[in-house]
Coordinates of C-alpha atoms and ligand atoms in Angstrom, one line a residue:
M1 CA -22.6 281.3 -86.5
N2 CA -22.3 279.0 -89.5
R3 CA -25.6 278.0 -90.4
N4 CA -24.8 274.7 -92.2
E5 CA -22.9 273.4 -89.2
N6 CA -25.9 274.3 -86.9
L7 CA -28.0 272.8 -89.1
E8 CA -26.3 269.5 -89.2
R9 CA -26.2 269.6 -85.5
I10 CA -29.9 270.2 -85.2
K11 CA -30.6 267.3 -87.4
T12 CA -28.5 264.9 -85.4
E13 CA -28.1 265.7 -81.7
N14 CA -30.7 265.0 -79.0
F15 CA -31.4 268.3 -77.0
D16 CA -32.7 269.2 -73.7
V17 CA -34.5 272.4 -74.7
C18 CA -35.7 273.0 -78.2
V19 CA -36.7 277.1 -78.2
I20 CA -39.0 278.0 -81.1
G21 CA -38.8 281.6 -82.1
A22 CA -35.6 283.7 -81.8
G23 CA -37.1 287.2 -81.0
A24 CA -36.4 288.9 -77.6
S25 CA -38.1 285.9 -75.5
G26 CA -36.8 282.9 -77.5
A27 CA -33.1 284.2 -77.6
G28 CA -33.3 285.1 -74.0
V29 CA -34.5 281.6 -72.9
A30 CA -31.8 279.9 -75.1
L31 CA -29.4 281.9 -73.5
D32 CA -30.5 281.3 -69.7
A33 CA -31.1 277.6 -70.7
E34 CA -27.5 277.2 -72.1
L35 CA -25.9 279.1 -69.2
R36 CA -28.0 276.4 -66.9
G37 CA -26.0 273.8 -68.6
L38 CA -28.8 272.4 -70.9
K39 CA -28.3 271.5 -74.4
V40 CA -30.1 273.7 -76.3
A41 CA -31.7 274.5 -80.1
L42 CA -32.7 277.8 -81.0
I43 CA -34.8 278.1 -84.1
D44 CA -36.9 280.9 -86.0
K45 CA -39.0 280.4 -89.2
G46 CA -37.6 284.1 -90.5
D47 CA -34.4 285.6 -89.5
F48 CA -33.4 286.3 -85.7
S49 CA -35.8 288.7 -84.3
C50 CA -37.7 289.4 -87.5
E51 CA -40.9 290.1 -86.3
T52 CA -41.8 292.2 -83.1
S53 CA -38.6 292.2 -81.6
S54 CA -37.3 294.5 -84.2
K55 CA -40.3 296.8 -84.3
S56 CA -40.6 298.0 -80.9
T57 CA -40.3 301.7 -79.6
K58 CA -37.0 300.7 -78.6
L59 CA -37.5 301.9 -74.8
I60 CA -36.2 299.9 -71.9
H61 CA -38.7 301.1 -69.2
G62 CA -41.1 300.4 -66.2
G63 CA -43.9 302.3 -68.1
V64 CA -44.7 305.6 -66.7
R65 CA -48.3 305.0 -68.0
Y66 CA -48.7 302.0 -66.0
L67 CA -47.4 303.9 -62.8
E68 CA -50.1 306.5 -63.5
Q69 CA -52.9 303.8 -64.0
A70 CA -51.5 301.8 -61.0
F71 CA -52.1 305.0 -58.7
K72 CA -55.2 306.0 -60.4
N73 CA -57.0 302.7 -60.1
L74 CA -55.2 301.3 -57.0
D75 CA -53.9 298.5 -59.1
F76 CA -51.1 296.7 -57.3
G77 CA -50.6 293.9 -60.4
Q78 CA -49.7 297.1 -62.6
L79 CA -47.4 298.4 -59.8
K80 CA -45.4 295.2 -59.9
Q81 CA -45.1 295.3 -63.6
V82 CA -43.6 298.8 -63.5
K83 CA -41.2 297.6 -60.6
H84 CA -40.1 294.5 -62.7
G85 CA -39.5 296.8 -65.6
L86 CA -37.1 299.4 -63.7
A87 CA -35.5 296.3 -62.0
E88 CA -34.8 294.7 -65.4
R89 CA -33.7 298.2 -66.9
K90 CA -30.5 298.0 -65.1
Y91 CA -29.5 294.8 -66.5
L92 CA -30.4 295.7 -70.3
L93 CA -27.9 298.9 -69.9
S94 CA -25.0 296.8 -68.5
N95 CA -25.3 293.5 -70.1
G96 CA -25.6 294.6 -73.6
S97 CA -24.0 298.2 -73.1
H98 CA -22.9 298.7 -76.6
L99 CA -26.5 298.3 -78.0
S100 CA -28.4 300.5 -75.1
R101 CA -28.0 303.5 -73.4
P102 CA -29.9 305.7 -70.9
L103 CA -32.1 308.4 -72.6
G104 CA -33.3 311.7 -71.4
I105 CA -37.1 312.1 -71.9
I106 CA -38.8 315.4 -72.3
T107 CA -42.3 316.0 -71.2
P108 CA -43.4 319.4 -72.2
V109 CA -46.3 320.8 -69.7
F110 CA -48.5 323.6 -70.4
S111 CA -49.4 324.9 -66.9
F112 CA -47.9 325.0 -63.5
I113 CA -50.4 322.3 -62.1
E114 CA -49.5 320.2 -64.8
G115 CA -45.8 320.7 -64.3
L116 CA -46.3 319.8 -60.6
Y117 CA -48.2 316.7 -61.3
Y118 CA -45.8 315.1 -64.0
T119 CA -42.9 316.4 -61.6
I120 CA -44.3 314.5 -58.6
G121 CA -45.1 311.4 -60.9
L122 CA -41.9 311.2 -62.3
K123 CA -40.2 311.3 -59.4
M124 CA -42.0 308.4 -58.0
Y125 CA -40.9 306.7 -61.1
G126 CA -37.3 307.2 -60.3
W127 CA -38.1 306.1 -56.6
F128 CA -39.2 302.5 -57.9
A129 CA -36.1 302.2 -59.6
S130 CA -33.8 302.8 -56.7
K131 CA -31.2 300.2 -57.9
D132 CA -29.8 301.9 -60.9
Q133 CA -27.8 305.2 -61.4
L134 CA -29.8 307.0 -63.9
P135 CA -30.4 310.7 -63.0
A136 CA -33.5 311.8 -60.9
A137 CA -36.7 313.5 -62.7
R138 CA -36.1 317.3 -62.9
W139 CA -38.7 320.1 -63.7
L140 CA -36.9 322.5 -66.1
S141 CA -37.8 325.8 -66.7
K142 CA -38.9 327.1 -70.1
K143 CA -35.4 328.5 -70.9
E144 CA -33.9 324.9 -69.9
M145 CA -36.3 323.3 -71.9
I146 CA -35.6 325.2 -75.2
L147 CA -31.8 325.0 -74.6
G148 CA -32.1 321.3 -74.2
S149 CA -34.8 320.7 -77.1
P150 CA -34.9 323.7 -79.1
D151 CA -37.7 322.2 -81.6
I152 CA -40.2 322.1 -79.0
T153 CA -43.0 324.2 -79.0
Q154 CA -42.5 327.7 -77.4
K155 CA -45.9 327.2 -76.1
A156 CA -45.3 325.0 -73.6
H157 CA -45.1 326.6 -70.1
S158 CA -42.0 324.6 -68.9
A159 CA -41.0 320.8 -69.0
V160 CA -40.1 317.4 -66.7
M161 CA -37.2 315.4 -67.7
Y162 CA -36.8 311.7 -66.7
Y163 CA -34.7 309.0 -67.6
D164 CA -35.2 305.4 -69.2
G165 CA -33.2 303.3 -71.5
Q166 CA -32.9 302.8 -75.4
L167 CA -31.8 299.9 -77.3
D168 CA -31.3 298.8 -80.9
D169 CA -34.1 295.9 -80.6
A170 CA -32.9 293.8 -83.7
R171 CA -29.2 293.7 -82.6
F172 CA -29.8 293.0 -78.9
A173 CA -31.9 289.8 -80.0
L174 CA -29.1 289.0 -82.5
A175 CA -26.4 289.5 -79.7
L176 CA -28.6 287.2 -77.3
S177 CA -28.8 284.6 -79.9
Q178 CA -25.0 284.5 -80.7
T179 CA -24.0 284.6 -77.1
A180 CA -26.3 281.4 -76.7
H181 CA -24.5 280.1 -79.6
Q182 CA -21.1 281.1 -78.3
Q183 CA -22.2 279.2 -75.2
G184 CA -23.1 275.8 -76.9
A185 CA -26.6 276.2 -78.2
A186 CA -27.5 274.9 -82.0
T187 CA -29.0 278.2 -83.6
A188 CA -30.5 278.7 -87.1
N189 CA -32.7 281.2 -88.7
Y190 CA -35.1 280.3 -91.6
L191 CA -36.3 276.9 -89.8
E192 CA -39.7 276.7 -89.2
L193 CA -41.5 274.1 -86.8
I194 CA -44.2 272.6 -89.0
D195 CA -45.7 269.7 -86.9
F196 CA -44.9 267.8 -83.5
K197 CA -44.5 264.1 -83.2
K198 CA -45.8 262.7 -80.1
D199 CA -45.1 259.3 -77.9
S200 CA -47.9 256.8 -76.9
S201 CA -49.0 259.0 -74.2
N202 CA -49.4 262.1 -76.2
K203 CA -46.3 264.1 -75.0
I204 CA -44.5 265.6 -77.7
E205 CA -40.8 264.0 -78.1
A206 CA -39.9 265.5 -81.5
A207 CA -40.9 268.2 -84.4
T208 CA -40.6 268.4 -88.0
L209 CA -38.7 271.5 -89.1
K210 CA -38.8 272.9 -92.5
N211 CA -35.9 274.8 -93.8
T212 CA -37.5 277.7 -95.5
L213 CA -34.6 278.5 -98.0
N214 CA -34.6 275.3 -99.7
G215 CA -37.9 273.4 -98.6
E216 CA -36.1 270.5 -96.9
T217 CA -37.8 269.2 -93.8
F218 CA -36.2 266.9 -91.0
E219 CA -36.9 266.0 -87.3
V220 CA -35.4 267.4 -84.2
K221 CA -35.7 265.6 -81.0
S222 CA -35.9 267.4 -77.7
K223 CA -37.1 266.7 -73.9
I224 CA -38.8 270.2 -74.0
F225 CA -40.4 272.3 -76.6
V226 CA -40.6 275.9 -75.6
N227 CA -43.2 277.9 -77.7
C228 CA -41.7 281.5 -77.9
T229 CA -43.2 282.6 -81.1
G230 CA -44.9 285.8 -79.7
P231 CA -47.9 286.8 -81.7
F232 CA -47.9 283.5 -83.2
A233 CA -48.0 281.6 -80.3
D234 CA -51.7 280.2 -80.4
R235 CA -50.8 278.5 -83.6
L236 CA -48.0 276.1 -81.7
R237 CA -50.2 275.9 -78.4
I238 CA -53.4 274.7 -80.4
K239 CA -51.2 272.3 -83.0
A240 CA -49.8 270.8 -79.7
N241 CA -53.4 270.5 -77.8
P242 CA -56.5 271.2 -80.2
T243 CA -58.6 271.5 -77.2
E244 CA -56.6 274.5 -76.1
E245 CA -58.4 278.1 -76.2
A246 CA -56.8 281.1 -78.1
R247 CA -55.0 283.6 -75.6
I248 CA -53.3 286.1 -77.6
K249 CA -54.7 289.4 -78.6
P250 CA -52.8 290.6 -81.4
S251 CA -52.4 294.5 -81.4
K252 CA -50.9 296.6 -84.0
G253 CA -48.4 299.3 -83.3
V254 CA -46.5 301.6 -85.9
H255 CA -43.9 304.2 -86.0
I256 CA -43.0 306.8 -88.5
V257 CA -39.6 307.8 -89.3
I258 CA -38.7 311.7 -90.1
P259 CA -35.4 313.5 -90.4
K260 CA -33.7 314.5 -87.6
K261 CA -33.6 318.4 -88.1
Y262 CA -37.3 318.4 -86.8
F263 CA -36.2 317.5 -83.3
S264 CA -32.5 317.9 -82.9
G265 CA -30.6 316.7 -79.8
D266 CA -30.0 313.7 -78.0
K267 CA -33.1 313.7 -75.9
A268 CA -36.8 312.3 -76.5
L269 CA -39.9 313.7 -76.0
L270 CA -43.1 312.1 -74.5
I271 CA -46.5 313.3 -75.6
P272 CA -48.3 312.1 -72.5
K273 CA -51.9 312.8 -73.8
T274 CA -53.4 311.7 -77.3
D275 CA -57.0 312.1 -78.4
D276 CA -57.5 308.5 -77.7
G277 CA -55.6 308.7 -74.3
R278 CA -52.4 307.1 -75.1
L279 CA -48.8 308.2 -75.2
V280 CA -46.6 308.8 -78.2
F281 CA -42.7 309.3 -77.9
V282 CA -40.5 311.3 -80.5
I283 CA -37.4 309.7 -80.2
P284 CA -34.0 309.9 -81.7
F285 CA -32.9 306.5 -83.3
Q286 CA -29.3 306.5 -85.1
S287 CA -29.4 309.3 -87.6
E288 CA -33.1 310.0 -87.7
I289 CA -36.2 310.7 -85.3
M290 CA -39.1 307.9 -84.8
I291 CA -42.4 308.8 -83.7
G292 CA -44.9 306.4 -82.3
T293 CA -46.7 304.5 -81.6
T294 CA -50.5 303.5 -82.2
D295 CA -52.3 300.6 -80.7
T296 CA -55.1 298.7 -83.0
K297 CA -56.6 295.3 -83.2
Y298 CA -54.6 293.1 -86.0
E299 CA -56.3 289.8 -87.0
N300 CA -54.4 288.8 -90.3
L301 CA -51.1 287.4 -88.8
N302 CA -50.0 286.0 -92.1
E303 CA -49.4 289.6 -93.3
E304 CA -46.9 292.1 -92.1
P305 CA -48.2 294.9 -90.6
L306 CA -47.5 298.0 -92.7
L307 CA -47.5 301.5 -91.6
N308 CA -50.4 303.2 -93.8
N309 CA -51.5 306.9 -94.8
S310 CA -54.0 307.4 -91.9
E311 CA -51.5 306.2 -89.2
I312 CA -49.2 308.8 -90.5
D313 CA -51.8 311.4 -90.3
Y314 CA -52.4 310.4 -86.6
L315 CA -48.7 310.6 -85.6
L316 CA -48.0 313.8 -87.3
E317 CA -51.0 315.7 -86.0
T318 CA -50.4 314.3 -82.3
A319 CA -46.7 315.7 -82.7
E320 CA -47.6 318.8 -84.4
R321 CA -49.0 320.1 -80.9
Y322 CA -45.6 319.8 -79.4
L323 CA -43.2 320.5 -82.0
K324 CA -42.1 323.8 -83.4
A325 CA -42.5 322.3 -87.0
I326 CA -43.6 318.7 -88.4
P327 CA -42.2 317.4 -92.1
A328 CA -44.4 317.2 -94.9
K329 CA -45.7 313.9 -95.7
N330 CA -43.3 313.4 -98.5
E331 CA -40.6 314.1 -96.2
I332 CA -41.2 310.9 -94.3
K333 CA -38.4 308.9 -94.6
S334 CA -39.5 305.4 -93.4
G335 CA -41.7 303.4 -91.1
F336 CA -42.7 300.2 -89.5
G337 CA -45.4 298.1 -87.7
G338 CA -45.2 295.6 -85.1
I339 CA -47.5 293.2 -83.5
R340 CA -48.0 293.3 -79.8
P341 CA -48.3 289.4 -78.3
L342 CA -50.7 290.5 -75.8
I343 CA -52.5 287.9 -73.4
S344 CA -55.9 287.5 -72.1
A345 CA -57.1 285.7 -68.9
K346 CA -58.1 281.8 -69.7
K347 CA -61.7 281.5 -70.2
K348 CA -61.8 278.2 -68.6
N349 CA -60.9 279.9 -65.4
P350 CA -62.5 283.3 -65.5
N351 CA -61.7 283.8 -61.7
D352 CA -58.1 283.1 -62.3
T353 CA -57.2 287.2 -62.2
K354 CA -53.5 286.5 -61.5
T355 CA -52.9 286.1 -65.4
L356 CA -53.8 289.6 -65.8
L357 CA -51.7 291.1 -62.8
R358 CA -48.7 289.9 -64.9
D359 CA -47.4 291.1 -68.1
H360 CA -46.3 287.8 -68.9
E361 CA -47.3 284.2 -68.0
V362 CA -45.7 280.6 -68.6
E363 CA -48.0 278.0 -69.6
I364 CA -47.2 274.2 -69.4
D365 CA -49.7 272.2 -71.2
E366 CA -50.0 269.4 -69.2
E367 CA -51.0 266.9 -72.1
S368 CA -48.5 267.5 -74.7
G369 CA -45.8 269.2 -72.5
L370 CA -45.3 272.1 -74.4
V371 CA -44.2 275.0 -72.5
S372 CA -45.4 278.4 -73.9
L373 CA -43.8 281.8 -72.9
L374 CA -46.8 284.2 -73.5
G375 CA -46.9 288.1 -73.6
G376 CA -44.4 290.1 -72.0
K377 CA -42.2 293.1 -73.3
W378 CA -38.6 293.6 -74.6
T379 CA -37.7 295.2 -71.0
T380 CA -38.7 292.3 -69.0
Y381 CA -37.2 289.7 -71.7
R382 CA -34.4 288.5 -69.1
L383 CA -37.0 287.7 -66.2
M384 CA -39.5 286.2 -68.6
A385 CA -36.9 283.9 -69.6
Q386 CA -35.7 283.1 -66.0
D387 CA -39.3 282.4 -65.2
T388 CA -39.7 279.9 -68.3
C389 CA -36.2 278.0 -67.3
D390 CA -37.3 277.5 -63.5
A391 CA -40.4 276.1 -64.9
F392 CA -38.8 273.6 -67.3
C393 CA -36.1 273.0 -65.2
K394 CA -38.6 271.5 -62.6
I395 CA -39.9 269.3 -65.2
L396 CA -36.3 268.2 -66.3
N397 CA -35.3 267.9 -62.5
V398 CA -32.3 270.2 -63.2
N399 CA -31.2 272.6 -60.0
N400 CA -29.1 275.0 -61.7
V401 CA -29.7 278.6 -61.0
C402 CA -30.2 281.5 -63.6
K403 CA -27.0 283.1 -64.3
T404 CA -28.2 286.0 -66.7
K405 CA -28.3 288.8 -64.5
D406 CA -24.6 289.9 -64.9
F407 CA -23.7 287.9 -68.0
K408 CA -22.3 290.2 -70.6
L409 CA -23.6 289.5 -74.2
I410 CA -21.1 289.3 -77.5
G411 CA -19.8 292.8 -78.3
S412 CA -20.2 294.2 -74.7
Q413 CA -16.5 293.7 -73.5
S414 CA -14.2 296.8 -73.0
L415 CA -14.0 298.9 -75.9
I416 CA -11.0 300.9 -74.5
Q417 CA -8.4 299.0 -76.8
I418 CA -10.1 299.5 -79.9
K419 CA -8.1 302.3 -82.0
R420 CA -9.6 303.8 -85.1
P421 CA -7.2 303.2 -88.0
E422 CA -5.5 306.1 -89.7
N423 CA -8.0 307.3 -92.6
F424 CA -11.0 305.8 -91.2
P425 CA -13.9 307.8 -91.2
L426 CA -14.9 308.6 -87.5
E427 CA -18.7 308.5 -88.3
C428 CA -18.2 304.8 -89.9
F429 CA -15.8 303.9 -86.5
E430 CA -18.6 305.2 -84.3
H431 CA -21.2 303.2 -86.0
L432 CA -19.3 300.2 -86.2
I433 CA -18.7 300.5 -82.3
S434 CA -22.0 301.2 -81.5
S435 CA -23.3 297.9 -83.3
Y436 CA -20.8 295.4 -83.1
G437 CA -18.8 296.8 -79.8
D438 CA -16.0 294.6 -79.0
Q439 CA -16.4 292.5 -82.3
T440 CA -15.1 295.9 -84.5
P441 CA -11.7 294.5 -84.9
T442 CA -12.8 291.6 -86.9
I443 CA -14.6 294.0 -89.3
L444 CA -11.6 296.1 -89.5
S445 CA -9.4 292.9 -90.1
L446 CA -11.7 292.1 -93.2
I447 CA -10.8 295.7 -94.3
E448 CA -6.9 295.0 -93.8
Q449 CA -7.2 292.0 -96.0
R450 CA -9.5 293.9 -98.7
P451 CA -9.2 297.5 -98.5
E452 CA -11.9 298.0 -101.2
L453 CA -14.2 297.1 -98.4
I454 CA -13.6 300.4 -96.4
S455 CA -15.9 302.4 -98.7
K456 CA -19.3 303.4 -97.7
I457 CA -22.6 301.7 -99.2
H458 CA -24.2 305.0 -99.5
V459 CA -22.9 308.6 -99.4
D460 CA -25.4 309.5 -96.7
Y461 CA -24.9 306.8 -94.2
P462 CA -21.9 305.4 -92.4
F463 CA -22.5 301.6 -93.2
I464 CA -19.7 300.0 -95.1
K465 CA -19.0 297.1 -97.5
A466 CA -17.0 295.1 -95.1
E467 CA -20.4 294.8 -93.1
V468 CA -21.9 293.1 -95.5
I469 CA -19.3 290.5 -95.6
Y470 CA -18.9 290.2 -91.8
T471 CA -22.6 289.8 -91.2
C472 CA -22.7 286.7 -93.7
Q473 CA -19.7 285.4 -92.3
F474 CA -20.3 285.7 -88.5
E475 CA -24.2 286.9 -88.0
M476 CA -25.9 284.2 -90.3
A477 CA -27.3 286.9 -92.8
Q478 CA -29.2 285.0 -95.3
K479 CA -31.3 287.4 -97.5
L480 CA -30.7 291.1 -98.4
R481 CA -33.6 292.1 -95.8
D482 CA -31.5 290.7 -92.9
F483 CA -28.9 293.1 -93.7
F484 CA -31.1 296.1 -94.5
A485 CA -33.5 295.8 -91.5
R486 CA -31.6 293.7 -88.8
R487 CA -28.0 293.5 -89.0
T488 CA -27.8 297.2 -89.6
R489 CA -31.2 299.3 -89.2
W490 CA -31.0 300.9 -92.2
E491 CA -34.4 299.8 -93.5
I492 CA -36.3 301.8 -90.4
L493 CA -33.9 304.8 -91.2
D494 CA -34.6 305.5 -94.9
W495 CA -36.3 303.5 -97.5
N496 CA -34.9 305.7 -100.9
A497 CA -31.3 305.2 -99.7
C498 CA -31.9 301.5 -99.0
L499 CA -33.5 300.9 -102.7
E500 CA -30.4 303.0 -103.8
S501 CA -28.2 300.3 -102.4
I502 CA -29.7 297.1 -103.0
E503 CA -27.6 296.4 -106.1
T504 CA -24.2 297.1 -104.0
V505 CA -25.4 294.8 -101.2
A506 CA -26.5 292.2 -103.8
N507 CA -23.3 291.7 -105.4
L508 CA -21.3 291.4 -102.0
M509 CA -23.7 289.0 -100.6
A510 CA -23.8 287.1 -104.1
Q511 CA -20.1 286.5 -103.7
E512 CA -20.1 285.6 -100.0
L513 CA -22.8 283.1 -100.4
S514 CA -22.3 282.0 -103.6
W515 CA -25.7 283.1 -105.2
S516 CA -26.1 282.4 -108.8
E517 CA -26.7 285.4 -110.8
E518 CA -30.4 284.1 -111.2
R519 CA -30.6 283.8 -107.9
K520 CA -29.0 287.3 -107.1
T521 CA -31.5 288.9 -109.2
I522 CA -34.6 287.3 -107.6
E523 CA -33.1 288.5 -104.1
G524 CA -32.6 292.1 -105.4
N525 CA -36.0 292.1 -107.1
T526 CA -38.1 290.6 -104.0
Y527 CA -36.5 293.1 -101.6
E528 CA -37.3 296.1 -103.9
K529 CA -40.8 295.1 -104.3
I530 CA -41.2 295.1 -100.4
L531 CA -39.8 298.5 -100.2
V532 CA -41.7 299.9 -103.1
N533 CA -45.0 298.0 -101.2
F534 CA -44.1 300.1 -98.0
K535 CA -44.0 303.2 -100.1
T536 CA -47.3 302.4 -101.8
V537 CA -49.2 301.4 -98.6
A538 CA -47.8 304.6 -96.8
S539 CA -48.8 307.0 -99.6
N540 CA -52.4 305.6 -100.2
Ligands
FAD1 C1 -45.4 298.6 -81.5 C2 -44.6 298.3 -80.5 C3 -43.7 298.9 -79.5 C4 -43.2 298.2 -78.7 N1 -42.1 298.9 -77.7 C5 -41.6 298.5 -76.8 C6 -40.7 299.1 -75.9 O1 -40.6 300.2 -76.1 N2 -40.1 298.6 -74.8 C7 -40.7 297.2 -74.4 O2 -40.2 296.8 -73.4 N3 -41.4 296.4 -75.2 C8 -42.1 297.0 -76.3 N4 -42.8 296.0 -77.1 C9 -42.8 294.6 -76.6 C10 -42.3 293.9 -77.5 O3 -41.3 294.5 -78.6 C11 -42.3 292.7 -77.5 O4 -43.2 292.3 -76.2 C12 -41.3 291.7 -77.7 O5 -40.8 292.0 -78.9 C13 -42.0 290.3 -78.1 O6 -41.2 289.2 -78.1 P1 -41.1 287.5 -78.7 O7 -40.1 287.0 -78.9 O8 -42.3 287.1 -77.7 O9 -42.0 287.8 -80.1 P2 -41.3 288.0 -81.7 O10 -40.3 289.1 -81.7 O11 -42.5 288.5 -82.5 O12 -40.7 286.7 -81.8 C14 -41.4 285.3 -82.3 C15 -40.5 284.8 -83.0 O13 -41.1 283.3 -83.6 C16 -40.9 283.0 -84.9 N5 -41.9 282.0 -85.4 C17 -43.6 282.3 -85.3 N6 -43.8 280.9 -85.6 C18 -42.5 280.0 -85.8 C19 -42.6 278.7 -86.2 N7 -43.8 277.9 -86.4 N8 -41.5 278.1 -86.3 C20 -40.3 278.9 -85.8 N9 -40.3 280.4 -85.6 C21 -41.5 280.8 -85.4 C22 -41.2 284.3 -85.5 O14 -40.6 284.4 -86.9 C23 -40.5 285.4 -84.8 O15 -39.3 285.8 -84.9 C24 -43.4 296.8 -78.2 C25 -44.3 296.2 -79.0 C26 -44.7 296.7 -80.3 C27 -45.6 295.9 -81.1

């Protein structure tokens, strides 16, 4: 994806659909619309998936909690959500297979009755997902539980294991944007929609965009504008039609990241009950373990939600009852916060309860023509995109059907042909395959041209120098944080290792993106400040 070429297209071409926001929702809509033969532009004010879509728990799931509530409250709306999630799970696992995997999840129980309750519940969860091949839920004896997960507390009576999926959220969203681009969409990061332009009948006909890397502003023309800005959706809805009421109720969720030794193995742990009546997961992600999440009201959308000290206490105390040992606070390697874009029903139509029964909603503002995709979750991004495209295809009078159910994303073609070169460390090769999939040979060929790029950036992690060059050339990485937080997932694995690697990555990016010495220093200092601030907020 060449940013300058894409910017030129966005400035000069007339589009059918301009998608604002390149998280899971926007990237999903862009791909679906492009596959229906529409001419698409996809923009984001920051990097691809720089907001909620890179900060999720990374589970592909129907939601075991929703199922429990659906039965307890006889709530068929919630049951439908579970079924949607489970139906979509199958597509995420197959269409982006290098970035997703089935995940065994162990739920420790403390009595026979509890074991029976969860076995019945989780078996039912599996029945609702009859269409995929994941193993059925199973009640494990204490011995089996310890064999599978030796770090679970010995106080547990036994455990129930079921399966869901896990994805690398940031790279999955990037693969969606890249695939949309490969199919013809003009895509660009660091391009913010700052205003709409309307025609004489008050319908949006164009928008003013700002290149946030150099301050330049210009116009994009499109028949339809689709607001996929997640937690920020109200801003554009109200900009397009100031009489609209706010619908988003932002909620903050955080995760902490701890060393793998506290929960070894490849399974996750479900803590089914917390003091505030929620679920918490302990999940292996790449080389470390994530624990999350929380759920608190969040109001200041101008500020990145950061992990704070009391949230660390809460998550460690919760995990302590289920693990043999927990880390000391100074062993915490990293953490991150995200904002859920939860939606509320319209006050104008309080009796319209259908909006409450669904996880997402496609809203069309009759006056301005703005289409907004609101709410939802990662797991159902494809269905959300399908519903959105169906809605605006009606306006455009286009009958082309959705093709995303079995459309494979960039990177997910067969990997059998890719051979590890001699002397190439296995851990680095495995990391390349699981991040870049069938694009790995392009990185290997960069190393053939410049053998020095084979070296690791940091002794403790498998990331290599060639990835910096590759992500700048092919994945539109523009800033240091793009590389550390989203092209690789290093920032959520280990803040200190990132701090130690800034100079090496900055030198490589500076060469590739022709940064001056001054720019390189500014970029390095800016990212260092971000990481130091994370550490400060977490420890105060
Ligand atoms: C803590 C947490 C855990 C979660 N865990 C899970 C999970 O395990 N499984 C699951 O299925 N779901 C999960 N979710 C939900 C899921 O992550 C979100 O529903 C999803 O990522 C939202 O995607 P989005 O594209 O709508 O929003 P976002 O990812 O926030 O994308 C919106 C984009 O719009 C851009 N933008 C905003 N304003 C403008 C503008 N003016 N111009 C241009 N661009 C703009 C932003 O930069 C941003 O990139 C979780 C959410 C949270 C917060």
